[in-house]
Every structure is written in C-alpha cells, then in structure tokens.
Amino acid sequence: MKLQRVQVVDSHTGGEPTRIIVAGGPDFGGGSVAAQLAVFRTLHDRFRSAVVNEPRGSDVLVGAILVPSPDPACTTGVIFFNNVGYLGMCGHGTIGLVATLAHLGRIGPGELHLDTCVGRVTAHFAADGAVTLTNVPSYRAKKAVTVDVPGIGPVTGDVAWGGNWFFLVGEHPWALELNHVEQLTDATWRIRQAVNSQGFPEVDHIELFGPPRAGGHSRNFVLCPGKAYDRSPCGTGTSAKLACLAADGKLAAGAEWIQESILGSTFTGRFRWLDRAKGEIAPIISGTAHVNSEATLLLDERDPFCWGIRT
Ligand code: PYC
C-alpha cells in the first residue's frame, strides 16, 4: 500500500497556527486561483480535512496550499482553508506564508505578490522578520445592523468585507478575556446564526471589540467559521475594522491602528483610500510569524481516520 507523503511547514502568527503544504498535495489543474479552489472543493475536499482536522490537526489550525498562479507578477498562488471549508483571504496565514517562504530560502527581504482566490495581495518581508501585507480592497457593506439573538437579545454591528465577511460588534456586555473564551464562543456563535438567518448568509466571522490591554487601540475576539476563535488579531478582521473606522472618519489614512487579539498579540494596521466615494480602502497590516515545525504527513488509506474527523 502506497503512502501519500505531504510536506508541510507549520508556523504561528500571534499565536494562531498556519500549516503550509509545500509539496505532495493534489494538482488542481491550473487556471485562476478561484478556478483551482473550485476543483479543490469539489474533488479533493477530503485532502483539506486530512491536513487540518483531528487526528493530525485541530479545529484552530488554518491550512494553506501553494498553487501555480497565472499572474506572472506573483511569486505563488495560495488557497487558505480550515476545519470546515475555505477562506477567501487570511491575514495571519499570509504572514505565516511569507515567513515560511523565507525559512525555505525561496524569498529574501523585499516585496512579493501573492495570488489568492479573492485577489492579489502584496507583502513586504523585512530583514528583522516583520511582514507587512497590503490586503485586497476592503469596505463596509452595512452600518449598524441590529439582529435579534435568541438567548441574548438585540445585538448591533457592522457588516464588512476584509477578504472574508465579518459582523463587527463594538457594544456588548462581555469582557474580552482569555478565561471567558467559552462564553465568548457561545455568544458569538449565537450571533453568527442570527446574522446568517436575518439577512447576511455570507457572514462567517464574528468580531467583538473591547478596550485594549496591551498598549493597542482595541482588543478583539474573533470567531472563525468552524467555531474556533482566532488567537491572532485576525488580518482580514483587522482589515474589516479599518474599513469601518475609515467609513466613520474615525481613523485617518496612514494613521496607525494597533489591534490586540484576545491573547494580547498585536497587528499594526493602516489604510490608504482606493475609492473614497465607495468607502473602499487598501488595508495595510503588519505582524510577525514564527516557523515552528517542518513535517511530512503520511496519508494511508488503511487508516480509518486518514481523511480527518469531520463534524
Ligand atoms: O488572519 O485573516 C486572518 C484569519 C482569518 C481566519 C483566521 N485568521
């Protein structure tokens, strides 16, 4: 029986893990990254589960696979995925990807472009390891939407795109502390179901904001699509936040916004306007990732849990 060998490099960005597949994954047939994602989703979804789900992975793990890009300016294409499906963009994962490419000696300090299924992302890798990415165009789609959340009551938030869809809540009764994670997860999961059933089925990330505790401007708690919370400040969530701050005139173009995660790890965000009339910005997010493992996954068809435990 032949084993499938899959080479991965693991890292974490502000505590949030990323597993990058660098060799041994399926061939999605080329074309745009979005077209390759469609093939991945339809024909190879069990491979996604094998890489990130238990018993090899865990709910919190975000995976990424390097794919060819038809854009000659891009160093690589990348598809991000998690325990339940696929992500549009992933900020912490992009920072992990850049650190991984540097670790592998594939890039040095300087600028590179990455092709994702929702658009091109530009990253800068500094000699000290800091990564700064310019995310896909981001915007607020709807301000102050109130949803009725069973067991909680009315909750008001903004709907915004930062490479994934977010519902951002500033006013709520919960303390954003690590020892309240179960309560925060329960509350945000309920909010997500209410948001999805009350007009916004596309929203799959819920983001709560509270006062900073590590010298930043704000602390967040982000519930990801598969019910795991983001250990990092969430790059796409910070992008969505910047779009809301820009739309409300609460942050000037170029000014710094330090977003803390529930762990106290930080991303520094800034933005430039792309289209002021439409409220469209280019979010610029800086952070650091640490590579912490190189491994070969072994996929053995005789293993009853070879393709991961799917819930
Ligand atoms: O950093 O964008 C992000 C992210 C999305 C889901 C987990 N992390």
mmCIF file of C-alpha atoms and ligand atoms in Angstrom:
data_model
loop_
_atom_site.group_PDB
_atom_site.id
_atom_site.type_symbol
_atom_site.label_atom_id
_atom_site.label_comp_id
_atom_site.label_asym_id
_atom_site.label_seq_id
_atom_site.Cartn_x
_atom_site.Cartn_y
_atom_site.Cartn_z
ATOM 1 C CA MET A 1 0.000 0.000 0.000
ATOM 2 C CA LYS A 2 1.468 3.331 -1.071
ATOM 3 C CA LEU A 3 1.549 6.162 1.433
ATOM 4 C CA GLN A 4 0.909 9.712 0.209
ATOM 5 C CA ARG A 5 3.624 11.961 1.635
ATOM 6 C CA VAL A 6 2.729 15.617 2.162
ATOM 7 C CA GLN A 7 5.385 18.097 3.197
ATOM 8 C CA VAL A 8 4.267 20.876 5.468
ATOM 9 C CA VAL A 9 5.787 23.795 7.329
ATOM 10 C CA ASP A 10 3.951 24.999 10.421
ATOM 11 C CA SER A 11 4.131 28.456 11.918
ATOM 12 C CA HIS A 12 2.141 30.679 14.193
ATOM 13 C CA THR A 13 1.293 34.343 13.846
ATOM 14 C CA GLY A 14 0.471 35.970 17.158
ATOM 15 C CA GLY A 15 -0.463 32.519 18.479
ATOM 16 C CA GLU A 16 -2.669 31.480 15.520
ATOM 17 C CA PRO A 17 -1.277 28.458 13.649
ATOM 18 C CA THR A 18 -0.818 28.045 9.892
ATOM 19 C CA ARG A 19 0.171 24.812 8.146
ATOM 20 C CA ILE A 20 1.551 25.409 4.662
ATOM 21 C CA ILE A 21 1.629 22.485 2.229
ATOM 22 C CA VAL A 22 4.822 22.882 0.275
ATOM 23 C CA ALA A 23 4.847 19.562 -1.618
ATOM 24 C CA GLY A 24 2.782 16.414 -2.107
ATOM 25 C CA GLY A 25 -0.686 17.959 -2.468
ATOM 26 C CA PRO A 26 -3.169 17.352 -5.283
ATOM 27 C CA ASP A 27 -2.883 19.030 -8.679
ATOM 28 C CA PHE A 28 -5.869 21.310 -9.265
ATOM 29 C CA GLY A 29 -5.237 21.673 -12.990
ATOM 30 C CA GLY A 30 -4.067 25.289 -13.150
ATOM 31 C CA GLY A 31 -6.035 28.361 -14.209
ATOM 32 C CA SER A 32 -7.023 31.160 -11.870
ATOM 33 C CA VAL A 33 -6.705 30.555 -8.138
ATOM 34 C CA ALA A 34 -10.512 30.756 -7.883
ATOM 35 C CA ALA A 35 -10.813 28.028 -10.557
ATOM 36 C CA GLN A 36 -8.284 25.880 -8.687
ATOM 37 C CA LEU A 37 -10.253 26.410 -5.465
ATOM 38 C CA ALA A 38 -13.384 25.113 -7.230
ATOM 39 C CA VAL A 39 -11.513 21.907 -8.166
ATOM 40 C CA PHE A 40 -10.087 21.597 -4.629
ATOM 41 C CA ARG A 41 -13.557 21.991 -3.100
ATOM 42 C CA THR A 42 -15.307 19.604 -5.463
ATOM 43 C CA LEU A 43 -12.763 16.847 -5.993
ATOM 44 C CA HIS A 44 -10.281 16.991 -3.106
ATOM 45 C CA ASP A 45 -12.134 18.221 -0.060
ATOM 46 C CA ARG A 46 -11.090 15.174 1.964
ATOM 47 C CA PHE A 47 -7.466 16.261 1.495
ATOM 48 C CA ARG A 48 -8.307 19.580 3.216
ATOM 49 C CA SER A 49 -9.802 17.651 6.115
ATOM 50 C CA ALA A 50 -6.834 15.254 6.294
ATOM 51 C CA VAL A 51 -4.412 18.154 6.704
ATOM 52 C CA VAL A 52 -6.177 20.309 9.300
ATOM 53 C CA ASN A 53 -8.672 18.153 11.151
ATOM 54 C CA GLU A 54 -8.019 15.743 14.007
ATOM 55 C CA PRO A 55 -6.207 13.409 14.449
ATOM 56 C CA ARG A 56 -3.366 15.252 12.592
ATOM 57 C CA GLY A 57 -4.612 18.760 13.202
ATOM 58 C CA SER A 58 -7.154 20.600 15.321
ATOM 59 C CA ASP A 59 -10.080 22.994 14.864
ATOM 60 C CA VAL A 60 -7.864 26.038 15.252
ATOM 61 C CA LEU A 61 -5.389 25.100 12.522
ATOM 62 C CA VAL A 62 -5.544 27.078 9.263
ATOM 63 C CA GLY A 63 -4.080 25.333 6.233
ATOM 64 C CA ALA A 64 -2.741 26.754 3.008
ATOM 65 C CA ILE A 65 -1.628 25.131 -0.195
ATOM 66 C CA LEU A 66 0.713 26.711 -2.703
ATOM 67 C CA VAL A 67 -0.693 26.594 -6.237
ATOM 68 C CA PRO A 68 0.518 27.955 -9.577
ATOM 69 C CA SER A 69 -0.612 31.466 -10.430
ATOM 70 C CA PRO A 70 -1.375 32.650 -13.964
ATOM 71 C CA ASP A 71 -0.279 36.135 -12.846
ATOM 72 C CA PRO A 72 3.429 36.395 -13.769
ATOM 73 C CA ALA A 73 3.929 39.102 -11.130
ATOM 74 C CA CYS A 74 3.000 36.674 -8.340
ATOM 75 C CA THR A 75 5.556 34.520 -6.544
ATOM 76 C CA THR A 76 2.845 31.925 -5.920
ATOM 77 C CA GLY A 77 -0.865 31.360 -5.716
ATOM 78 C CA VAL A 78 -2.298 30.249 -2.378
ATOM 79 C CA ILE A 79 -5.553 28.732 -1.180
ATOM 80 C CA PHE A 80 -6.376 29.008 2.534
ATOM 81 C CA PHE A 81 -8.637 26.523 4.293
ATOM 82 C CA ASN A 82 -9.770 25.474 7.754
ATOM 83 C CA ASN A 83 -11.631 22.777 9.673
ATOM 84 C CA VAL A 84 -14.907 23.338 7.823
ATOM 85 C CA GLY A 85 -14.035 24.800 4.424
ATOM 86 C CA TYR A 86 -12.152 27.529 2.596
ATOM 87 C CA LEU A 87 -11.196 31.113 3.374
ATOM 88 C CA GLY A 88 -11.128 33.990 0.886
ATOM 89 C CA MET A 89 -8.003 35.578 2.261
ATOM 90 C CA CYS A 90 -6.213 35.011 5.533
ATOM 91 C CA GLY A 91 -4.064 37.734 7.076
ATOM 92 C CA HIS A 92 -2.307 35.743 9.763
ATOM 93 C CA GLY A 93 -1.878 32.919 7.216
ATOM 94 C CA THR A 94 -0.282 35.297 4.701
ATOM 95 C CA ILE A 95 2.188 36.464 7.340
ATOM 96 C CA GLY A 96 2.883 32.778 8.116
ATOM 97 C CA LEU A 97 3.275 32.045 4.400
ATOM 98 C CA VAL A 98 5.836 34.818 3.915
ATOM 99 C CA ALA A 99 7.806 33.640 6.980
ATOM 100 C CA THR A 100 7.648 30.091 5.600
ATOM 101 C CA LEU A 101 8.897 31.105 2.129
ATOM 102 C CA ALA A 102 11.767 32.961 3.827
ATOM 103 C CA HIS A 103 12.507 29.949 6.039
ATOM 104 C CA LEU A 104 12.680 27.758 2.916
ATOM 105 C CA GLY A 105 15.063 30.231 1.269
ATOM 106 C CA ARG A 106 12.561 30.939 -1.512
ATOM 107 C CA ILE A 107 12.438 34.675 -0.780
ATOM 108 C CA GLY A 108 14.682 37.255 0.863
ATOM 109 C CA PRO A 109 13.870 40.661 2.275
ATOM 110 C CA GLY A 110 11.780 42.742 -0.117
ATOM 111 C CA GLU A 111 8.414 42.798 -1.810
ATOM 112 C CA LEU A 112 6.414 39.951 -3.317
ATOM 113 C CA HIS A 113 2.918 39.453 -4.721
ATOM 114 C CA LEU A 114 0.643 36.567 -3.801
ATOM 115 C CA ASP A 115 -2.400 35.426 -5.771
ATOM 116 C CA THR A 116 -5.443 34.463 -3.676
ATOM 117 C CA CYS A 117 -8.921 33.440 -4.750
ATOM 118 C CA VAL A 118 -10.205 36.923 -3.821
ATOM 119 C CA GLY A 119 -7.431 38.971 -5.403
ATOM 120 C CA ARG A 120 -3.788 39.874 -5.372
ATOM 121 C CA VAL A 121 -2.068 40.624 -2.062
ATOM 122 C CA THR A 122 1.277 42.386 -1.809
ATOM 123 C CA ALA A 123 3.633 41.580 1.040
ATOM 124 C CA HIS A 124 6.880 43.062 2.263
ATOM 125 C CA PHE A 125 9.312 40.891 4.186
ATOM 126 C CA ALA A 126 11.718 42.925 6.337
ATOM 127 C CA ALA A 127 15.189 41.801 7.358
ATOM 128 C CA ASP A 128 14.029 41.608 11.000
ATOM 129 C CA GLY A 129 11.254 39.153 10.060
ATOM 130 C CA ALA A 130 8.342 41.615 10.155
ATOM 131 C CA VAL A 131 5.777 41.098 7.397
ATOM 132 C CA THR A 132 3.589 43.893 6.046
ATOM 133 C CA LEU A 133 0.786 42.966 3.716
ATOM 134 C CA THR A 134 -1.464 45.100 1.588
ATOM 135 C CA ASN A 135 -4.738 43.265 1.576
ATOM 136 C CA VAL A 136 -7.467 43.050 -1.059
ATOM 137 C CA PRO A 137 -9.793 46.080 -1.306
ATOM 138 C CA SER A 138 -11.974 46.205 1.799
ATOM 139 C CA TYR A 139 -15.183 48.073 2.612
ATOM 140 C CA ARG A 140 -18.137 48.287 4.957
ATOM 141 C CA ALA A 141 -21.272 46.937 3.326
ATOM 142 C CA LYS A 142 -23.814 47.901 6.015
ATOM 143 C CA LYS A 143 -23.621 50.067 9.128
ATOM 144 C CA ALA A 144 -25.445 49.375 12.407
ATOM 145 C CA VAL A 145 -27.430 46.255 11.594
ATOM 146 C CA THR A 146 -29.476 45.042 14.580
ATOM 147 C CA VAL A 147 -30.194 41.327 14.832
ATOM 148 C CA ASP A 148 -32.308 39.576 17.420
ATOM 149 C CA VAL A 149 -30.132 36.886 19.007
ATOM 150 C CA PRO A 150 -32.004 34.102 20.837
ATOM 151 C CA GLY A 151 -30.918 33.926 24.480
ATOM 152 C CA ILE A 152 -29.089 37.271 24.221
ATOM 153 C CA GLY A 153 -31.427 39.910 22.739
ATOM 154 C CA PRO A 154 -30.726 42.608 20.149
ATOM 155 C CA VAL A 155 -27.100 42.965 19.026
ATOM 156 C CA THR A 156 -25.963 45.736 16.678
ATOM 157 C CA GLY A 157 -22.944 45.526 14.397
ATOM 158 C CA ASP A 158 -21.499 46.462 11.020
ATOM 159 C CA VAL A 159 -21.158 44.068 8.079
ATOM 160 C CA ALA A 160 -17.801 44.485 6.338
ATOM 161 C CA TRP A 161 -15.533 42.739 3.843
ATOM 162 C CA GLY A 162 -11.812 42.398 4.594
ATOM 163 C CA GLY A 163 -11.088 39.355 2.400
ATOM 164 C CA ASN A 164 -13.734 37.414 4.370
ATOM 165 C CA TRP A 165 -17.150 38.630 5.589
ATOM 166 C CA PHE A 166 -17.375 39.953 9.154
ATOM 167 C CA PHE A 167 -20.032 41.169 11.567
ATOM 168 C CA LEU A 168 -18.280 43.657 13.857
ATOM 169 C CA VAL A 169 -19.760 44.409 17.260
ATOM 170 C CA GLY A 170 -18.473 47.244 19.452
ATOM 171 C CA GLU A 171 -21.243 47.394 22.060
ATOM 172 C CA HIS A 172 -21.757 44.209 24.085
ATOM 173 C CA PRO A 173 -21.687 43.107 27.717
ATOM 174 C CA TRP A 174 -18.758 40.660 27.535
ATOM 175 C CA ALA A 175 -15.228 41.067 28.891
ATOM 176 C CA LEU A 176 -12.646 40.073 26.247
ATOM 177 C CA GLU A 177 -10.501 37.877 28.451
ATOM 178 C CA LEU A 178 -8.939 34.545 27.709
ATOM 179 C CA ASN A 179 -10.629 32.838 30.646
ATOM 180 C CA HIS A 180 -14.038 33.804 29.153
ATOM 181 C CA VAL A 181 -13.421 32.076 25.850
ATOM 182 C CA GLU A 182 -16.231 29.542 26.289
ATOM 183 C CA GLN A 183 -18.790 32.264 26.973
ATOM 184 C CA LEU A 184 -17.443 34.404 24.119
ATOM 185 C CA THR A 185 -17.597 31.438 21.751
ATOM 186 C CA ASP A 186 -21.174 30.653 22.753
ATOM 187 C CA ALA A 187 -22.284 34.287 22.365
ATOM 188 C CA THR A 188 -20.576 34.833 19.002
ATOM 189 C CA TRP A 189 -21.857 31.512 17.642
ATOM 190 C CA ARG A 190 -25.407 32.589 18.508
ATOM 191 C CA ILE A 191 -24.770 35.990 16.910
ATOM 192 C CA ARG A 192 -23.474 34.325 13.777
ATOM 193 C CA GLN A 193 -26.590 32.173 13.419
ATOM 194 C CA ALA A 194 -28.812 35.221 13.903
ATOM 195 C CA VAL A 195 -26.814 37.312 11.410
ATOM 196 C CA ASN A 196 -26.948 34.476 8.858
ATOM 197 C CA SER A 197 -30.680 33.906 9.240
ATOM 198 C CA GLN A 198 -31.566 37.622 9.397
ATOM 199 C CA GLY A 199 -30.226 38.804 6.050
ATOM 200 C CA PHE A 200 -26.480 38.106 5.851
ATOM 201 C CA PRO A 201 -25.895 34.421 4.991
ATOM 202 C CA GLU A 202 -22.411 35.256 3.676
ATOM 203 C CA VAL A 203 -21.021 36.426 7.054
ATOM 204 C CA ASP A 204 -18.867 33.681 8.549
ATOM 205 C CA HIS A 205 -16.683 35.603 11.037
ATOM 206 C CA ILE A 206 -17.983 37.430 14.112
ATOM 207 C CA GLU A 207 -15.743 40.039 15.722
ATOM 208 C CA LEU A 208 -16.247 41.621 19.150
ATOM 209 C CA PHE A 209 -14.251 44.674 20.209
ATOM 210 C CA GLY A 210 -13.318 45.908 23.668
ATOM 211 C CA PRO A 211 -10.827 48.147 25.446
ATOM 212 C CA PRO A 212 -7.109 47.490 24.814
ATOM 213 C CA ARG A 213 -4.977 45.886 27.500
ATOM 214 C CA ALA A 214 -1.590 45.583 25.806
ATOM 215 C CA GLY A 215 -0.978 49.170 24.701
ATOM 216 C CA GLY A 216 -3.007 48.950 21.479
ATOM 217 C CA HIS A 217 -6.110 50.828 20.352
ATOM 218 C CA SER A 218 -8.556 47.966 20.804
ATOM 219 C CA ARG A 219 -8.761 44.279 21.723
ATOM 220 C CA ASN A 220 -10.827 41.780 19.720
ATOM 221 C CA PHE A 221 -12.310 38.332 19.894
ATOM 222 C CA VAL A 222 -12.886 36.745 16.504
ATOM 223 C CA LEU A 223 -14.978 33.647 15.972
ATOM 224 C CA CYS A 224 -13.893 31.805 12.825
ATOM 225 C CA PRO A 225 -16.261 29.850 10.525
ATOM 226 C CA GLY A 226 -15.639 26.446 12.164
ATOM 227 C CA LYS A 227 -16.286 27.747 15.729
ATOM 228 C CA ALA A 228 -12.606 28.115 16.678
ATOM 229 C CA TYR A 229 -11.524 31.556 17.872
ATOM 230 C CA ASP A 230 -8.637 33.377 16.257
ATOM 231 C CA ARG A 231 -5.602 33.514 18.536
ATOM 232 C CA SER A 232 -4.200 36.342 16.404
ATOM 233 C CA PRO A 233 -5.878 39.748 15.937
ATOM 234 C CA CYS A 234 -7.134 38.390 12.562
ATOM 235 C CA GLY A 235 -5.712 40.108 9.496
ATOM 236 C CA THR A 236 -8.920 40.091 7.486
ATOM 237 C CA GLY A 237 -10.876 41.088 10.616
ATOM 238 C CA THR A 238 -8.498 43.990 11.223
ATOM 239 C CA SER A 239 -8.966 44.940 7.549
ATOM 240 C CA ALA A 240 -12.745 44.958 8.019
ATOM 241 C CA LYS A 241 -12.303 47.069 11.172
ATOM 242 C CA LEU A 242 -10.108 49.560 9.291
ATOM 243 C CA ALA A 243 -12.800 49.827 6.596
ATOM 244 C CA CYS A 244 -15.383 50.703 9.290
ATOM 245 C CA LEU A 245 -13.066 53.205 11.006
ATOM 246 C CA ALA A 246 -12.329 54.819 7.634
ATOM 247 C CA ALA A 247 -16.015 54.987 6.705
ATOM 248 C CA ASP A 248 -16.849 56.620 10.067
ATOM 249 C CA GLY A 249 -13.968 59.121 9.753
ATOM 250 C CA LYS A 250 -12.504 57.757 12.995
ATOM 251 C CA LEU A 251 -9.059 56.946 11.567
ATOM 252 C CA ALA A 252 -7.127 58.969 9.009
ATOM 253 C CA ALA A 253 -5.414 57.369 6.015
ATOM 254 C CA GLY A 254 -1.868 56.395 7.055
ATOM 255 C CA ALA A 255 -2.548 56.584 10.810
ATOM 256 C CA GLU A 256 -1.719 53.520 12.913
ATOM 257 C CA TRP A 257 -4.325 51.232 14.460
ATOM 258 C CA ILE A 258 -2.887 48.621 16.821
ATOM 259 C CA GLN A 259 -5.296 45.729 17.112
ATOM 260 C CA GLU A 260 -4.825 43.323 20.025
ATOM 261 C CA SER A 261 -6.042 39.740 19.944
ATOM 262 C CA ILE A 262 -7.715 38.000 22.850
ATOM 263 C CA LEU A 263 -4.183 36.738 23.702
ATOM 264 C CA GLY A 264 -2.723 40.251 23.632
ATOM 265 C CA SER A 265 -0.714 39.641 20.440
ATOM 266 C CA THR A 266 -0.912 42.602 18.052
ATOM 267 C CA PHE A 267 -1.133 43.596 14.395
ATOM 268 C CA THR A 268 -0.451 47.148 13.331
ATOM 269 C CA GLY A 269 -2.966 48.322 10.745
ATOM 270 C CA ARG A 270 -3.091 51.354 8.472
ATOM 271 C CA PHE A 271 -5.003 52.059 5.290
ATOM 272 C CA ARG A 272 -4.972 54.123 2.142
ATOM 273 C CA TRP A 273 -8.057 55.133 0.253
ATOM 274 C CA LEU A 274 -8.790 53.339 -3.016
ATOM 275 C CA ASP A 275 -12.173 54.937 -3.667
ATOM 276 C CA ARG A 276 -13.355 57.363 -1.028
ATOM 277 C CA ALA A 277 -16.838 57.743 -2.522
ATOM 278 C CA LYS A 278 -17.388 53.983 -2.328
ATOM 279 C CA GLY A 279 -15.630 53.686 1.061
ATOM 280 C CA GLU A 280 -13.089 51.288 -0.450
ATOM 281 C CA ILE A 281 -9.688 51.047 1.235
ATOM 282 C CA ALA A 282 -6.429 49.126 0.885
ATOM 283 C CA PRO A 283 -5.699 47.787 4.379
ATOM 284 C CA ILE A 284 -2.028 47.508 5.322
ATOM 285 C CA ILE A 285 -1.344 45.029 8.130
ATOM 286 C CA SER A 286 1.975 44.302 9.856
ATOM 287 C CA GLY A 287 2.832 41.342 12.064
ATOM 288 C CA THR A 288 5.345 38.594 12.662
ATOM 289 C CA ALA A 289 5.197 34.821 12.353
ATOM 290 C CA HIS A 290 7.456 32.117 13.776
ATOM 291 C CA VAL A 291 8.102 28.843 11.964
ATOM 292 C CA ASN A 292 7.846 26.032 14.500
ATOM 293 C CA SER A 293 7.759 22.747 12.599
ATOM 294 C CA GLU A 294 8.715 21.001 9.375
ATOM 295 C CA ALA A 295 6.958 17.699 8.907
ATOM 296 C CA THR A 296 5.861 15.021 6.469
ATOM 297 C CA LEU A 297 2.220 13.993 6.797
ATOM 298 C CA LEU A 298 1.581 10.374 5.874
ATOM 299 C CA LEU A 299 -1.791 9.623 4.275
ATOM 300 C CA ASP A 300 -2.558 5.929 4.490
ATOM 301 C CA GLU A 301 -5.880 4.693 3.058
ATOM 302 C CA ARG A 302 -5.873 1.823 5.588
ATOM 303 C CA ASP A 303 -6.190 4.359 8.415
ATOM 304 C CA PRO A 304 -9.922 4.811 9.172
ATOM 305 C CA PHE A 305 -9.210 8.442 10.119
ATOM 306 C CA CYS A 306 -6.786 9.092 7.250
ATOM 307 C CA TRP A 307 -9.050 11.901 5.922
ATOM 308 C CA GLY A 308 -9.625 13.534 9.287
ATOM 309 C CA ILE A 309 -12.563 13.547 11.652
ATOM 310 C CA ARG A 310 -15.268 15.669 10.064
ATOM 311 C CA THR A 311 -18.051 17.064 12.194
HETATM 312 O O1 PYC B 1 -5.929 36.449 9.962
HETATM 313 O O2 PYC B 1 -7.392 36.817 8.378
HETATM 314 C C1 PYC B 1 -6.973 36.168 9.328
HETATM 315 C C2 PYC B 1 -7.723 34.976 9.750
HETATM 316 C C3 PYC B 1 -8.909 34.525 9.250
HETATM 317 C C4 PYC B 1 -9.227 33.367 9.951
HETATM 318 C C5 PYC B 1 -8.215 33.130 10.852
HETATM 319 N N1 PYC B 1 -7.300 34.124 10.703
#
